[in-house]
C-alpha cells in the first residue's frame, strides 16, 4: 500500500516494493515490516527509539517532505497519522494508522485535522461494538487487582509496548509497582526517557517474582506464568486488557475491554470532525467499515491496493 505524491512513493506501514519512502505510523511489529537496513523511514522520534531498542539496529530516518505533516494518533506513545497537502492533487489526504479518540495516560492525545480524503483503519468496524468509557474500565481493573491482592496476585498478558505501559500506569495510580520481564522493562525505559515516570520492578526470571500484586508478561506466557506461580505456592489470577475482549473469549480468569483503537462510534466522530469528501477504508475489515460508513451517508469504499490513490482521486474529486 503506497501513496504516490510528487517524486515520492510513500509506503504505508508495510513493505512496498514501489516505495522510496516508508511511513511507519507506530512501533507495533505489525506496522514495521518496512524497517530494513537502508530503508528510508518516516516516523516520529519516539517510534524510532522504540523500534531501535527492540530491534537493536539503527533506523535510516529521513526528513519529511515539505507537503507532509505527522499528527498524533492517540494509539500509543509516538504513534502518528500521515497528513499530506499536495498541490499536485489539489487536495489534502490523511492516513490514520492505528488510532483512537479516547485519551490514554501513556500516549499523546489524537489530533484531528480537516482533509479532503481520509484513509481510515478498520480494526473495529462493527456498529454494535462500543467500548465503555476508559475511566470506568480502569477503575474496574484497579478494584479487581486490589480485591485479588488479598488472595494472591494478578498476571496480565500484554504487548510489551503500549498496553504494558498503560497497565503499569494504572497500577502506579493505586500504589502498585508491577513486575515486568526484561523486554517490557526496556520499552518502559524509553517511555521514561520521554517524560514518563512509570515505576516497575524488572525480573530476570518471573518464576521468583510473585510477591507484587501484579505481574505483566507477554500474552503467549500468560498460562505458563500462572503455572509457575502455582509451583511457587502462590495463587495467581490471569487477566487480559484489550478491545477484542468485547466479543472474544480469552483463556484468562478475567478480561477487560481496554482498547487502544477506535470503535465505530469513535470512527463516526472522527469522520465528522475531519469532514472528508471521500473515505477509503483499509485493513482486515475494510469492506465492513466502508459499508457501515455508507449506511451513515458517507462516501466510503475499500482502498484498492492494486490501484494508486492518485488515479482514484482523479476519478473522485
Ligand atoms: Zn498498533
Coordinates of C-alpha atoms and ligand atoms in Angstrom, one line a residue:
X1 CA 0.0 0.0 0.0
X2 CA 1.6 3.3 -1.1
X3 CA 0.8 6.9 -1.9
X4 CA 2.4 8.5 -4.9
X5 CA 3.0 12.1 -4.2
X6 CA 5.4 14.2 -6.4
X7 CA 8.6 12.3 -6.6
X8 CA 7.8 10.2 -3.6
X9 CA 6.1 6.8 -3.4
X10 CA 5.3 6.6 0.3
X11 CA 4.8 3.1 1.7
X12 CA 2.1 2.9 4.4
X13 CA 3.0 0.8 7.4
X14 CA 4.3 -2.1 5.4
X15 CA 7.0 -3.1 3.0
X16 CA 6.1 -1.9 -0.5
X17 CA 8.5 -2.7 -3.4
X18 CA 7.4 0.6 -5.1
X19 CA 8.1 2.8 -2.1
X20 CA 11.1 5.1 -1.9
X21 CA 10.0 6.4 1.4
X22 CA 8.3 4.4 4.2
X23 CA 5.9 5.8 6.7
X24 CA 5.9 3.8 10.0
X25 CA 2.9 5.1 12.0
X26 CA 4.0 3.5 15.3
X27 CA 6.3 0.8 16.8
X28 CA 4.0 -2.2 16.9
X29 CA 5.6 -5.0 15.0
X30 CA 2.7 -5.5 12.5
X31 CA 3.4 -1.9 11.3
X32 CA 7.2 -2.1 10.9
X33 CA 7.9 -4.6 8.1
X34 CA 9.5 -1.8 6.1
X35 CA 12.2 -1.2 8.7
X36 CA 15.1 -2.9 6.9
X37 CA 18.7 -2.0 6.5
X38 CA 19.0 1.1 4.3
X39 CA 15.2 1.7 4.0
X40 CA 14.3 5.3 4.2
X41 CA 11.9 5.7 7.1
X42 CA 9.5 8.4 8.1
X43 CA 8.3 8.2 11.7
X44 CA 8.2 10.1 15.0
X45 CA 11.4 10.3 17.1
X46 CA 9.8 8.1 19.8
X47 CA 8.8 5.4 17.3
X48 CA 12.4 5.4 16.1
X49 CA 13.7 5.0 19.6
X50 CA 11.3 2.1 20.4
X51 CA 12.0 0.2 17.2
X52 CA 15.7 0.7 17.7
X53 CA 15.7 -0.6 21.3
X54 CA 13.6 -3.6 20.2
X55 CA 15.5 -4.5 17.0
X56 CA 19.0 -3.4 18.1
X57 CA 19.8 -1.8 14.8
X58 CA 19.5 1.8 13.6
X59 CA 16.7 3.3 11.5
X60 CA 17.6 5.4 8.5
X61 CA 15.2 8.2 9.4
X62 CA 14.7 10.9 6.8
X63 CA 13.4 14.4 6.9
X64 CA 9.7 14.6 6.0
X65 CA 8.9 16.1 2.6
X66 CA 7.5 19.6 2.8
X67 CA 4.0 18.6 1.9
X68 CA 3.8 16.1 4.8
X69 CA 2.9 16.6 8.5
X70 CA 2.8 13.9 11.2
X71 CA -0.3 14.2 13.5
X72 CA -0.7 12.3 16.9
X73 CA -3.0 9.3 16.5
X74 CA -3.7 8.6 20.2
X75 CA -2.9 4.9 19.8
X76 CA 0.4 4.6 21.8
X77 CA 3.4 6.8 22.6
X78 CA 4.9 8.1 19.4
X79 CA 2.0 7.0 17.1
X80 CA 1.3 9.3 14.2
X81 CA -1.0 9.8 11.3
X82 CA 0.3 10.9 7.9
X83 CA -1.2 14.2 6.6
X84 CA -0.4 15.3 3.1
X85 CA -1.4 18.6 1.5
X86 CA -0.5 18.2 -2.2
X87 CA -0.6 20.9 -4.8
X88 CA -0.3 18.0 -7.3
X89 CA -3.7 16.6 -6.3
X90 CA -5.1 20.0 -5.2
X91 CA -6.3 18.4 -2.0
X92 CA -5.3 17.0 1.3
X93 CA -5.1 13.4 2.5
X94 CA -4.9 11.7 5.9
X95 CA -3.8 8.2 6.6
X96 CA -4.7 7.3 10.2
X97 CA -2.7 4.2 11.0
X98 CA -4.0 2.8 14.3
X99 CA -5.8 5.5 16.2
X100 CA -8.3 6.2 19.0
X101 CA -10.2 9.2 20.3
X102 CA -10.3 8.2 24.0
X103 CA -7.3 9.6 25.9
X104 CA -4.8 7.3 27.4
X105 CA -2.3 8.3 30.2
X106 CA 0.6 6.8 28.2
X107 CA 0.1 8.3 24.8
X108 CA -0.3 11.8 23.2
X109 CA -4.0 12.8 22.5
X110 CA -5.1 12.5 18.9
X111 CA -5.0 15.5 16.6
X112 CA -7.8 15.7 14.1
X113 CA -7.5 17.9 11.1
X114 CA -9.7 18.5 8.1
X115 CA -8.8 16.6 5.0
X116 CA -10.4 16.0 1.6
X117 CA -9.5 12.3 1.5
X118 CA -9.4 10.1 4.6
X119 CA -7.8 6.7 4.6
X120 CA -9.0 5.1 7.8
X121 CA -8.2 1.9 9.8
X122 CA -10.9 -0.7 10.1
X123 CA -9.8 -2.7 13.2
X124 CA -13.3 -2.4 14.9
X125 CA -15.8 -1.8 12.1
X126 CA -19.0 -3.1 13.7
X127 CA -21.8 -0.6 14.5
X128 CA -22.9 -2.8 17.5
X129 CA -19.4 -2.9 19.1
X130 CA -19.0 0.1 21.5
X131 CA -16.3 0.4 24.1
X132 CA -17.0 1.5 27.7
X133 CA -15.6 4.8 29.0
X134 CA -11.9 4.3 29.6
X135 CA -12.1 5.6 33.2
X136 CA -14.7 3.0 34.0
X137 CA -12.6 0.1 32.7
X138 CA -9.5 1.4 34.5
X139 CA -11.5 1.7 37.8
X140 CA -12.7 -1.9 37.4
X141 CA -9.2 -3.1 36.7
X142 CA -7.9 -1.4 39.9
X143 CA -10.7 -2.8 42.0
X144 CA -10.1 -6.3 40.7
X145 CA -6.3 -6.0 41.4
X146 CA -7.0 -4.7 45.0
X147 CA -9.6 -7.4 45.6
X148 CA -7.4 -10.3 44.4
X149 CA -4.4 -9.0 46.2
X150 CA -5.8 -10.5 49.4
X151 CA -5.7 -14.0 47.8
X152 CA -2.7 -13.8 45.6
X153 CA -1.5 -11.9 42.5
X154 CA -2.9 -10.9 39.1
X155 CA -0.8 -11.8 36.0
X156 CA -1.7 -9.6 32.9
X157 CA -0.9 -10.8 29.4
X158 CA 0.0 -7.7 27.3
X159 CA 2.1 -6.4 24.4
X160 CA 5.5 -5.3 25.7
X161 CA 5.0 -1.8 24.3
X162 CA 1.8 0.3 24.6
X163 CA -0.5 -1.9 26.6
X164 CA 2.1 -3.0 29.2
X165 CA 2.9 0.7 30.0
X166 CA -0.8 1.5 30.3
X167 CA -1.2 -1.3 32.8
X168 CA 1.9 -0.1 34.7
X169 CA 0.4 3.4 34.8
X170 CA -2.9 2.0 36.1
X171 CA -1.1 0.1 38.8
X172 CA 1.1 3.0 39.8
X173 CA -2.1 5.1 40.3
X174 CA -3.1 2.8 43.1
X175 CA 0.4 2.5 44.6
X176 CA 1.5 -0.8 42.9
X177 CA 4.8 -1.3 41.1
X178 CA 4.2 -4.3 38.8
X179 CA 6.9 -6.9 38.0
X180 CA 7.8 -7.0 34.3
X181 CA 10.1 -9.0 32.1
X182 CA 13.3 -7.6 30.6
X183 CA 11.7 -6.9 27.3
X184 CA 8.9 -4.8 28.8
X185 CA 11.4 -3.1 31.1
X186 CA 13.5 -1.9 28.1
X187 CA 10.4 -0.5 26.4
X188 CA 9.2 1.2 29.6
X189 CA 12.6 2.8 29.9
X190 CA 12.0 4.5 26.6
X191 CA 8.7 5.9 27.9
X192 CA 10.6 7.2 31.0
X193 CA 13.3 8.8 28.8
X194 CA 10.4 10.6 27.1
X195 CA 9.0 12.2 30.2
X196 CA 7.0 9.5 32.0
X197 CA 7.7 8.3 35.5
X198 CA 6.5 4.8 35.3
X199 CA 7.5 2.6 38.3
X200 CA 8.1 -1.1 37.8
X201 CA 10.3 -4.0 39.0
X202 CA 12.3 -5.8 36.4
X203 CA 12.6 -9.6 36.8
X204 CA 15.2 -11.7 35.0
X205 CA 13.2 -14.8 35.9
X206 CA 9.4 -14.3 36.6
X207 CA 9.4 -17.6 38.5
X208 CA 10.8 -16.0 41.5
X209 CA 8.8 -12.8 41.5
X210 CA 5.2 -13.3 42.6
X211 CA 5.4 -11.0 45.6
X212 CA 4.0 -8.0 43.8
X213 CA 0.2 -7.9 43.4
X214 CA 0.7 -7.6 39.6
X215 CA 3.0 -9.2 37.1
X216 CA 3.0 -8.4 33.3
X217 CA 4.1 -11.0 30.8
X218 CA 3.6 -11.5 27.0
X219 CA 0.2 -13.0 26.0
X220 CA 2.0 -16.2 25.0
X221 CA 3.4 -16.7 28.5
X222 CA 0.2 -16.0 30.5
X223 CA -0.8 -19.6 31.3
X224 CA 2.8 -20.8 31.7
X225 CA 3.4 -18.0 34.3
X226 CA 0.3 -18.9 36.2
X227 CA 1.7 -22.5 36.4
X228 CA 5.0 -21.1 37.7
X229 CA 3.1 -19.2 40.3
X230 CA 1.3 -22.3 41.4
X231 CA 4.6 -24.2 41.6
X232 CA 5.9 -21.4 43.8
X233 CA 2.9 -21.9 46.1
X234 CA 1.2 -18.6 45.0
X235 CA -2.4 -18.2 43.9
X236 CA -2.5 -16.3 40.6
X237 CA -5.3 -14.9 38.5
X238 CA -4.8 -14.3 34.8
X239 CA -6.1 -11.2 33.0
X240 CA -6.1 -9.6 29.6
X241 CA -6.9 -6.0 28.7
X242 CA -7.8 -5.5 25.1
X243 CA -10.6 -4.3 22.8
X244 CA -11.1 -7.8 21.5
X245 CA -12.4 -8.7 24.9
X246 CA -15.7 -7.1 23.8
X247 CA -16.5 -10.1 21.6
X248 CA -13.8 -12.8 22.1
X249 CA -13.3 -15.2 25.0
X250 CA -9.7 -15.4 26.1
X251 CA -8.1 -18.2 28.1
X252 CA -7.9 -16.0 31.2
X253 CA -9.7 -15.6 34.5
X254 CA -10.9 -12.1 33.7
X255 CA -10.8 -9.9 30.6
X256 CA -11.1 -6.1 30.5
X257 CA -12.2 -4.2 27.4
X258 CA -9.3 -1.7 27.4
X259 CA -8.8 -0.7 23.7
X260 CA -6.2 1.5 22.0
X261 CA -8.3 1.5 18.8
X262 CA -11.3 3.5 17.8
X263 CA -14.7 1.7 17.9
X264 CA -17.3 2.5 15.3
X265 CA -18.8 5.4 17.2
X266 CA -15.3 7.0 17.5
X267 CA -14.8 6.5 13.8
X268 CA -18.0 8.4 13.1
X269 CA -16.9 11.2 15.5
X270 CA -13.5 11.3 13.7
X271 CA -15.1 11.4 10.3
X272 CA -17.4 14.3 11.4
X273 CA -14.5 16.3 12.7
X274 CA -12.3 15.6 9.7
X275 CA -15.0 16.3 7.2
X276 CA -13.6 14.3 4.2
X277 CA -15.2 14.3 0.7
X278 CA -14.0 10.7 0.2
X279 CA -13.2 7.9 2.6
X280 CA -11.0 4.9 1.8
X281 CA -11.0 2.1 4.4
X282 CA -8.2 -0.4 4.8
X283 CA -7.2 -3.3 7.0
X284 CA -8.8 -6.7 7.6
X285 CA -12.4 -5.3 8.0
X286 CA -12.2 -2.6 5.3
X287 CA -15.3 -3.8 3.4
X288 CA -17.4 -3.9 6.5
X289 CA -16.3 -0.5 7.7
X290 CA -17.0 1.0 4.3
X291 CA -20.4 -0.5 4.2
X292 CA -21.3 0.8 7.7
X293 CA -20.0 4.3 6.9
X294 CA -22.1 4.4 3.7
X295 CA -25.1 3.5 5.9
X296 CA -24.5 6.8 7.7
X297 CA -24.4 8.7 4.4
X298 CA -20.6 8.8 3.9
X299 CA -18.8 8.3 0.6
X300 CA -16.7 5.4 1.7
X301 CA -15.1 2.4 0.0
X302 CA -12.4 -0.1 0.5
X303 CA -8.9 1.0 -0.6
X304 CA -7.8 -1.0 -3.6
X305 CA -4.1 -1.9 -3.1
X306 CA -3.7 -2.7 -6.8
X307 CA -4.6 0.9 -7.7
X308 CA -2.8 4.1 -6.9
X309 CA -4.6 6.7 -4.8
X310 CA -3.8 9.4 -7.4
X311 CA -5.8 7.6 -10.1
X312 CA -8.7 7.1 -7.7
X313 CA -8.6 10.6 -6.5
X314 CA -8.6 11.9 -10.1
X315 CA -11.8 10.0 -10.6
X316 CA -13.4 11.0 -7.4
X317 CA -12.5 14.7 -7.0
Ligands
LIG1 ZN1 -0.8 -0.8 17.0

